Coordinates of C-alpha atoms in Angstrom, one line a residue:
X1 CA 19.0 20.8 11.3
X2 CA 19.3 23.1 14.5
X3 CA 18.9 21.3 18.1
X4 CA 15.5 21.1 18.6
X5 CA 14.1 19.1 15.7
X6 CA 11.2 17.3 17.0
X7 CA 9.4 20.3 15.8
X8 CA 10.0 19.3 12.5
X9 CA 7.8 16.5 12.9
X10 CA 4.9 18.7 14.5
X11 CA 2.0 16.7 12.9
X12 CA 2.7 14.3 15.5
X13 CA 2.2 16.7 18.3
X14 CA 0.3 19.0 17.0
X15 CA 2.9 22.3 17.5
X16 CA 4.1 20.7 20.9
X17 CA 7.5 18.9 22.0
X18 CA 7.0 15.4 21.0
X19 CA 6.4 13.0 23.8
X20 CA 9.3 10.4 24.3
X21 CA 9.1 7.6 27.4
X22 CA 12.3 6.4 28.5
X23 CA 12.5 3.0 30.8
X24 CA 15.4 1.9 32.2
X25 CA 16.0 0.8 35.4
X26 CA 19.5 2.3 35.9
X27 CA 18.8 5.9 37.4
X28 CA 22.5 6.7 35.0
X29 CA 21.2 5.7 32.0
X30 CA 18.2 7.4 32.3
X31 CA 20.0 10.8 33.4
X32 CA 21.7 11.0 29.9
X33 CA 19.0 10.1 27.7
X34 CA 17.0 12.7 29.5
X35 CA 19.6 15.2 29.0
X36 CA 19.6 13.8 25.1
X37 CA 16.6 14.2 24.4
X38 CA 15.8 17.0 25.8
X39 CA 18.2 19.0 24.1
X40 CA 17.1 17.6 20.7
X41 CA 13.7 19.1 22.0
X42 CA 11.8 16.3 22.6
X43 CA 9.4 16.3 25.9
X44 CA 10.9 12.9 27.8
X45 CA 8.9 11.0 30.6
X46 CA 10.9 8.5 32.2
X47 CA 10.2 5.3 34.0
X48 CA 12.2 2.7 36.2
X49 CA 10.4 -0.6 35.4
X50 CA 8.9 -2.1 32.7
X51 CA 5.3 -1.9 34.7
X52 CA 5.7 1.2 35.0
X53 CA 6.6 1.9 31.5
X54 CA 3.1 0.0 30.2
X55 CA 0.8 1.7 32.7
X56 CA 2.3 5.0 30.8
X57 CA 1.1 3.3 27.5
X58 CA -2.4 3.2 28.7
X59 CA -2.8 6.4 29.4
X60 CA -5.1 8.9 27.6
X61 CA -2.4 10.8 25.7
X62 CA 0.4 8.3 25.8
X63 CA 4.1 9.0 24.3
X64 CA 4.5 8.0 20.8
X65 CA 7.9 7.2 21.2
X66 CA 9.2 4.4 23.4
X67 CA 13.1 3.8 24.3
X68 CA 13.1 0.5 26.8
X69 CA 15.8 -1.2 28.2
X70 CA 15.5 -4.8 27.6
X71 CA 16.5 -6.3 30.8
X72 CA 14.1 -4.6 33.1
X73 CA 12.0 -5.7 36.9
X74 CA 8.2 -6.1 36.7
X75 CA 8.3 -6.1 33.0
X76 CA 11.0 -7.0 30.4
X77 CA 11.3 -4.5 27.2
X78 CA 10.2 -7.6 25.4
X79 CA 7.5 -8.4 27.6
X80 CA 6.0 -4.9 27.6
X81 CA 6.8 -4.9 23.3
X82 CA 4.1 -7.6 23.2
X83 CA 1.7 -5.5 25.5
X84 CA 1.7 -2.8 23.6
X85 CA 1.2 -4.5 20.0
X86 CA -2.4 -6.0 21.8
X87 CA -3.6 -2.5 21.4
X88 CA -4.2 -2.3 17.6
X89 CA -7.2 0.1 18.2
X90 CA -4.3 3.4 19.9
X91 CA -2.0 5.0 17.7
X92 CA 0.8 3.3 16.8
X93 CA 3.8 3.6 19.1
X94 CA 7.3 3.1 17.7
X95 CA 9.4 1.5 19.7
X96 CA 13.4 1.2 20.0
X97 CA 15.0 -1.8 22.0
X98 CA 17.8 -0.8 23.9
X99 CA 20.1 -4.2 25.1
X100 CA 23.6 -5.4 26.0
X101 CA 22.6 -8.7 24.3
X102 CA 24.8 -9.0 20.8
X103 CA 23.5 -12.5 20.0
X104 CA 21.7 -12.0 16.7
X105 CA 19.2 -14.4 17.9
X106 CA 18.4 -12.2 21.0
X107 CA 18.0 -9.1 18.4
X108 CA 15.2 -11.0 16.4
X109 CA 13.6 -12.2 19.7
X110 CA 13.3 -8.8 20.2
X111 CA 11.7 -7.9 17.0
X112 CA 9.4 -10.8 17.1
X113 CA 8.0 -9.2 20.4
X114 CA 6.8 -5.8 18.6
X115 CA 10.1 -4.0 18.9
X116 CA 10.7 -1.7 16.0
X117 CA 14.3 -1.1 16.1
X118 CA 17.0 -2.0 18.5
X119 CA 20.1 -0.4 19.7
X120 CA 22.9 -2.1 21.9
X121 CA 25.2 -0.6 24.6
X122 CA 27.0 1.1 24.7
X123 CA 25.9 3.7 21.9
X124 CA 26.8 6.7 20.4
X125 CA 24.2 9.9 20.7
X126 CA 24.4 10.4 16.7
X127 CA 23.5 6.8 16.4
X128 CA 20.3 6.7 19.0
X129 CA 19.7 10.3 17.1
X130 CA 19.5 9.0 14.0
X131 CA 17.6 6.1 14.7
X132 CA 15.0 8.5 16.1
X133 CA 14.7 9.9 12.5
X134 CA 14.0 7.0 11.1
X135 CA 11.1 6.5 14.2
X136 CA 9.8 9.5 13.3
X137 CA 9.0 9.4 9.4
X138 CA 7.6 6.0 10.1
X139 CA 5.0 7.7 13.0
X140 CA 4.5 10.2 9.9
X141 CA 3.6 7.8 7.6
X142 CA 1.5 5.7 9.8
X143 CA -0.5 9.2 10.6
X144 CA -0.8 10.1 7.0
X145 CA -2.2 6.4 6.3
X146 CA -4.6 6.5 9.7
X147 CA -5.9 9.9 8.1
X148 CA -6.6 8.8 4.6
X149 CA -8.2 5.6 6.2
X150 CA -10.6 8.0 8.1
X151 CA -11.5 10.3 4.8
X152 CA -12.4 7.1 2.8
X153 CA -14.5 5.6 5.1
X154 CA -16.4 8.8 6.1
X155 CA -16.6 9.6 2.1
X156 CA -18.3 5.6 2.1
X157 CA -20.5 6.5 5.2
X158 CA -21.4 10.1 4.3
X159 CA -23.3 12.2 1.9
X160 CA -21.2 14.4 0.1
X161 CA -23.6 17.9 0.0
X162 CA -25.2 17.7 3.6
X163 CA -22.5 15.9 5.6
X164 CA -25.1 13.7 7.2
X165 CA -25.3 9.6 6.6
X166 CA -26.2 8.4 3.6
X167 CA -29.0 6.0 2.7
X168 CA -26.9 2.9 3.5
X169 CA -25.5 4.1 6.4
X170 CA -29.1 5.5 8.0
X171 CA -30.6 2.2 7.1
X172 CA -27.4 0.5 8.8
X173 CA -27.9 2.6 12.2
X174 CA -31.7 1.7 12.2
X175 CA -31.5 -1.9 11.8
X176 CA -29.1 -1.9 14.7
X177 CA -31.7 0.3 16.3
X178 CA -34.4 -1.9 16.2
X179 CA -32.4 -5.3 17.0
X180 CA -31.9 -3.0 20.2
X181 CA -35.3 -2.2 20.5
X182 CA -36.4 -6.1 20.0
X183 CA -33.7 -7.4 22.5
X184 CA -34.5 -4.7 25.4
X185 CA -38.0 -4.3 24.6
X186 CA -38.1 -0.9 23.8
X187 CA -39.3 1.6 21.7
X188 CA -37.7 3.4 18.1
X189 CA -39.3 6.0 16.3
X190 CA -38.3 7.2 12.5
X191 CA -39.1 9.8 10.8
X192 CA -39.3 10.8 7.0
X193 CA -39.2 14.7 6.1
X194 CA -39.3 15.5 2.5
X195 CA -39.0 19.2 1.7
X196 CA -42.1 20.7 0.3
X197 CA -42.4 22.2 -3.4
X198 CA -38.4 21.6 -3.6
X199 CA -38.6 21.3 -7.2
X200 CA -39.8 25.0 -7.6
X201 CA -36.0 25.8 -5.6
X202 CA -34.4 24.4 -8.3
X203 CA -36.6 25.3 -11.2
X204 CA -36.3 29.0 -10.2
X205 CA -33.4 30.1 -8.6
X206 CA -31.1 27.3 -9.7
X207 CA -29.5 24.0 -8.7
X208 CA -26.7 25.9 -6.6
X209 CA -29.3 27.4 -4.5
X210 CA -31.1 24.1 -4.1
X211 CA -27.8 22.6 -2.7
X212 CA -28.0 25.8 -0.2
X213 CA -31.0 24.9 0.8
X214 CA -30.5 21.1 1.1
X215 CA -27.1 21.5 3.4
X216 CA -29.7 24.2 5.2
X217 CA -32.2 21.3 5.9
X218 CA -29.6 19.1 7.4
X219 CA -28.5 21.3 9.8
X220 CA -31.7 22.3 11.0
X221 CA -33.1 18.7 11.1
X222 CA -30.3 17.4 12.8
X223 CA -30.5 20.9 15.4
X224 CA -34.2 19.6 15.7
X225 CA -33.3 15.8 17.7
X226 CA -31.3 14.7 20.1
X227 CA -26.9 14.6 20.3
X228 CA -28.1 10.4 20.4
X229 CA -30.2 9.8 17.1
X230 CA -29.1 10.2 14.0
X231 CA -30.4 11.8 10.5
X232 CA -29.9 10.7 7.2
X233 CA -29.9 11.8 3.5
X234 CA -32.5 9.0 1.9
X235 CA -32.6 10.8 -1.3
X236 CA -33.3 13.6 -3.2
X237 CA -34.6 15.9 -1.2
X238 CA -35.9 13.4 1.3
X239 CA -34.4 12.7 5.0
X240 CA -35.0 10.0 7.5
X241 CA -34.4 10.8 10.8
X242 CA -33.6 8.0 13.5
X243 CA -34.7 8.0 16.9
X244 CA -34.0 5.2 19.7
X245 CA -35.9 5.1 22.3
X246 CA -38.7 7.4 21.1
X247 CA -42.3 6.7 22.0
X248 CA -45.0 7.8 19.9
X249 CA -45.8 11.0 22.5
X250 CA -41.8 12.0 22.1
X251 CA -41.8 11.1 18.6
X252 CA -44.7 13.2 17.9
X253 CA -42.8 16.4 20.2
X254 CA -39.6 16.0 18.4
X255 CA -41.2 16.1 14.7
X256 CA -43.4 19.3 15.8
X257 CA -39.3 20.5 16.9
X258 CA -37.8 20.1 13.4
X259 CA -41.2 21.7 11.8
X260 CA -41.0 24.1 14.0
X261 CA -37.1 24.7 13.4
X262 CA -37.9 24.9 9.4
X263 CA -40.6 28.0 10.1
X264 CA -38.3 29.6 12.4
X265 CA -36.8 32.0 9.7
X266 CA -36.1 31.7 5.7
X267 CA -33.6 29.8 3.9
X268 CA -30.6 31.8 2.2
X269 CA -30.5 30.7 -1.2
X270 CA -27.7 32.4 -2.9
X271 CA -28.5 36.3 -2.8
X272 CA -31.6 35.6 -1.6
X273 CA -34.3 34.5 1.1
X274 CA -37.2 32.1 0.8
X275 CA -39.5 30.4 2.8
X276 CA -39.1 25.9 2.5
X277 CA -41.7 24.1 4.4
X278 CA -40.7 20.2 5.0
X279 CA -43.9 17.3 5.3
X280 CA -43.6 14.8 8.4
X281 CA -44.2 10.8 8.4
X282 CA -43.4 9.5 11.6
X283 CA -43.9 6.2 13.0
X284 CA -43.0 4.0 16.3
X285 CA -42.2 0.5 17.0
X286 CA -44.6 0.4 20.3
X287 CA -47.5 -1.0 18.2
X288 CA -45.8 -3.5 16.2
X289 CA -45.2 -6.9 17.2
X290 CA -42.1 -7.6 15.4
X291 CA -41.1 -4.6 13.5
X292 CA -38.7 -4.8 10.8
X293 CA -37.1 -1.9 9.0
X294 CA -38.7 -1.9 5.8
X295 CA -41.7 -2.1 7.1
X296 CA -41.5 0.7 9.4
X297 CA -40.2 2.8 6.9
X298 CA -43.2 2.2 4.4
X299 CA -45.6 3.3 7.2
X300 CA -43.6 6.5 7.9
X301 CA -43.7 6.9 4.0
X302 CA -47.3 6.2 4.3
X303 CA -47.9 8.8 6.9
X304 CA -45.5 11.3 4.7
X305 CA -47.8 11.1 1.8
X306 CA -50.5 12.0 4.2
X307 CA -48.9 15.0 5.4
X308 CA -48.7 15.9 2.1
X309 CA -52.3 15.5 1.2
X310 CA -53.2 17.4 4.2
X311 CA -52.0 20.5 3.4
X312 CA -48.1 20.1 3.5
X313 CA -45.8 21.8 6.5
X314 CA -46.9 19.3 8.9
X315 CA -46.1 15.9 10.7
X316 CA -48.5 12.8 10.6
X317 CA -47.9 10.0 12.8
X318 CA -48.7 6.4 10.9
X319 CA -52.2 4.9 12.3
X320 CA -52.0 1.3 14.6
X321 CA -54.4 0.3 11.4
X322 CA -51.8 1.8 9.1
X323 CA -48.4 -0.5 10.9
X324 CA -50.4 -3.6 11.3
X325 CA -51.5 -3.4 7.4
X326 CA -48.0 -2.7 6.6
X327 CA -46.5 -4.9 8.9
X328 CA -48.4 -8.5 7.9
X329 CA -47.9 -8.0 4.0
X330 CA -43.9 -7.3 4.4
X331 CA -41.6 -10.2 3.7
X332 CA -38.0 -8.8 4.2
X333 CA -34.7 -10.8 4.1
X334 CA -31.7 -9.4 6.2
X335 CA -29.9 -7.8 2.9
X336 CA -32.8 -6.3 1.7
X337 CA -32.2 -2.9 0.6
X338 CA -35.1 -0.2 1.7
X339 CA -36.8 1.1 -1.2
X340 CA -40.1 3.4 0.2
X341 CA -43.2 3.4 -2.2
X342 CA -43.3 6.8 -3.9
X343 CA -44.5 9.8 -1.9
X344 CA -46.1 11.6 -5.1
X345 CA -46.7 14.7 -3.9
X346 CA -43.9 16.8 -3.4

């Protein structure tokens, strides 16, 4: 391995010199692990208290690798060890103890306070070197792990064709939505867009150009709303669309938006073009008394169907007639999972 080998670790810094703080309050010691590290190729930052060195931790973009002196004004290593380990939500920072103190029982006091490895004076460079290594495949693996983490939840939170939330996950967003809405006495308007005559996609051209046109629709609906609300695959070809804060004047504006985003220009469907139309049920919390999501959900369905009836390619907002009926013959516990009636027509 040449002299600059941080590189070899560059998923940590994404093609960059690895960030490395340094604290020590003896200007000497700092000088030659500066001149260290920085031949190895690492990018140091130095400090010359521990409160120093833990007001670097809390920055944006902080170093991923810590060398502190134990015995240290303001802050001790240890002290600022058991700081850093409070902030389980950053990445993880490994951190080496650097001490004078031999007593084994000193050593594990400085474990115990979040230390990851510790290294006592004096010491030689191969040594600190080498303990670096062993820093630096642990910050690998902990970034491989975090990453992972990440797919499998979005793979658990996420449709796999369109990318956008899937039906748990939409109806997870709007309950919180409408708790909001209850406690701030606001509004929340939802939508449910079903593409129209999707079947014929499918029976015609295919099931790979139905996926085409289904990824199409996401994009376009979620294009159609606000960077704030939040559209979901319900099934099928069905999508229910999320809006806090939406009266039913805005609500009605932002479904004529997505209609109007769908007649825009065709669909690409493998080799070819076609025209999909998508039906509108909207409806809005501002006449209901105490709206609950399954019951707002059947009245957009309700108003869906009517679209549908109507002529298709259009939005329908549900009727104060319509919510009330729907709302006084709905009795939903907390866990109850949303299940629509049937919008027949497609």
């Amino acid at each position: 391995m040449g002299i600059v080998e941080a590189g070899t670790f560059g998923g940590l810094s994404g093609g960059s010199a690895l960030k490395v703080l340094i604290a020590d309050d003896n200007s000497v010691s700092r000088l030659l692990l500066d001149r260290l590290l920085s031949k190895w190729g690492y990018e140091v930052i130095q400090a010359n208290d521990g409160a120093k060195a833990w007001e670097i931790l809390q920055t944006e973009d902080p170093p991923r690798l810590v060398i502190l002196d134990w015995m240290m004004p303001g802050m001790s290593g240890p002290e600022v060890c058991r700081e850093a380990r409070k902030r389980v939500a950053y990445a993880y920072a490994y951190i080496l103890l650097v001490t004078s103190k031999e007593d084994k029982q000193d050593v594990i006091q400085g474990l115990e306070a979040g230390a990851d490895d510790y290294l006592t004076k004096p010491f030689f460079p191969e040594e600190l070197r080498a303990r670096i290594r062993v820093g630096l495949r642990i910050l690998e693996l902990e970034d491989k792990l975090v990453a992972s983490t990440d797919v499998l939840q979005y793979k658990a939170t996420h449709d796999e064709l369109t990318g956008l939330l899937n039906r748990a996950s939409i109806a997870d967003f709007l309950r919180r939505e409408l708790e909001r809405a209850k406690r701030q006495d606001g509004v929340c308007g939802v939508i449910l867009a079903d593409l129209d005559h999707f079947k014929s996609v499918n029976d015609t051209l295919g099931h790979g150009a139905g996926d085409s046109v289904l990824r199409e629709a996401a994009q376009r609906l979620t294009a159609g709303v606000r960077g704030y609300d939040a559209v979901g695959r319900y099934g099928g070809e069905e999508f229910l669309v999320v809006l806090p804060g939406c009266d039913a004047t805005s609500l009605r504006q932002r479904a004529e938006n997505i209609l109007e985003g769908f007649r825009s220009r065709p669909f690409a469907a493998g080799e070819s073009t076609i025209p999909v139309k998508v039906s509108l049920g909207a409806a809005c919390t501002s006449s209901w008394s105490t709206p609950v999501l399954e019951s707002i959900v059947r009245a957009a369905d309700r108003a869906l169907y009517r679209a549908k009836h109507n002529g298709r390619d259009r939005v329908e907002l549900a009727e104060i007639s319509e919510t009330a009926e729907v709302e006084s013959s709905t009795v939903v516990e907390p866990s109850t999972t949303v299940e629509p009636s049937p919008t027949v027509v497609t």
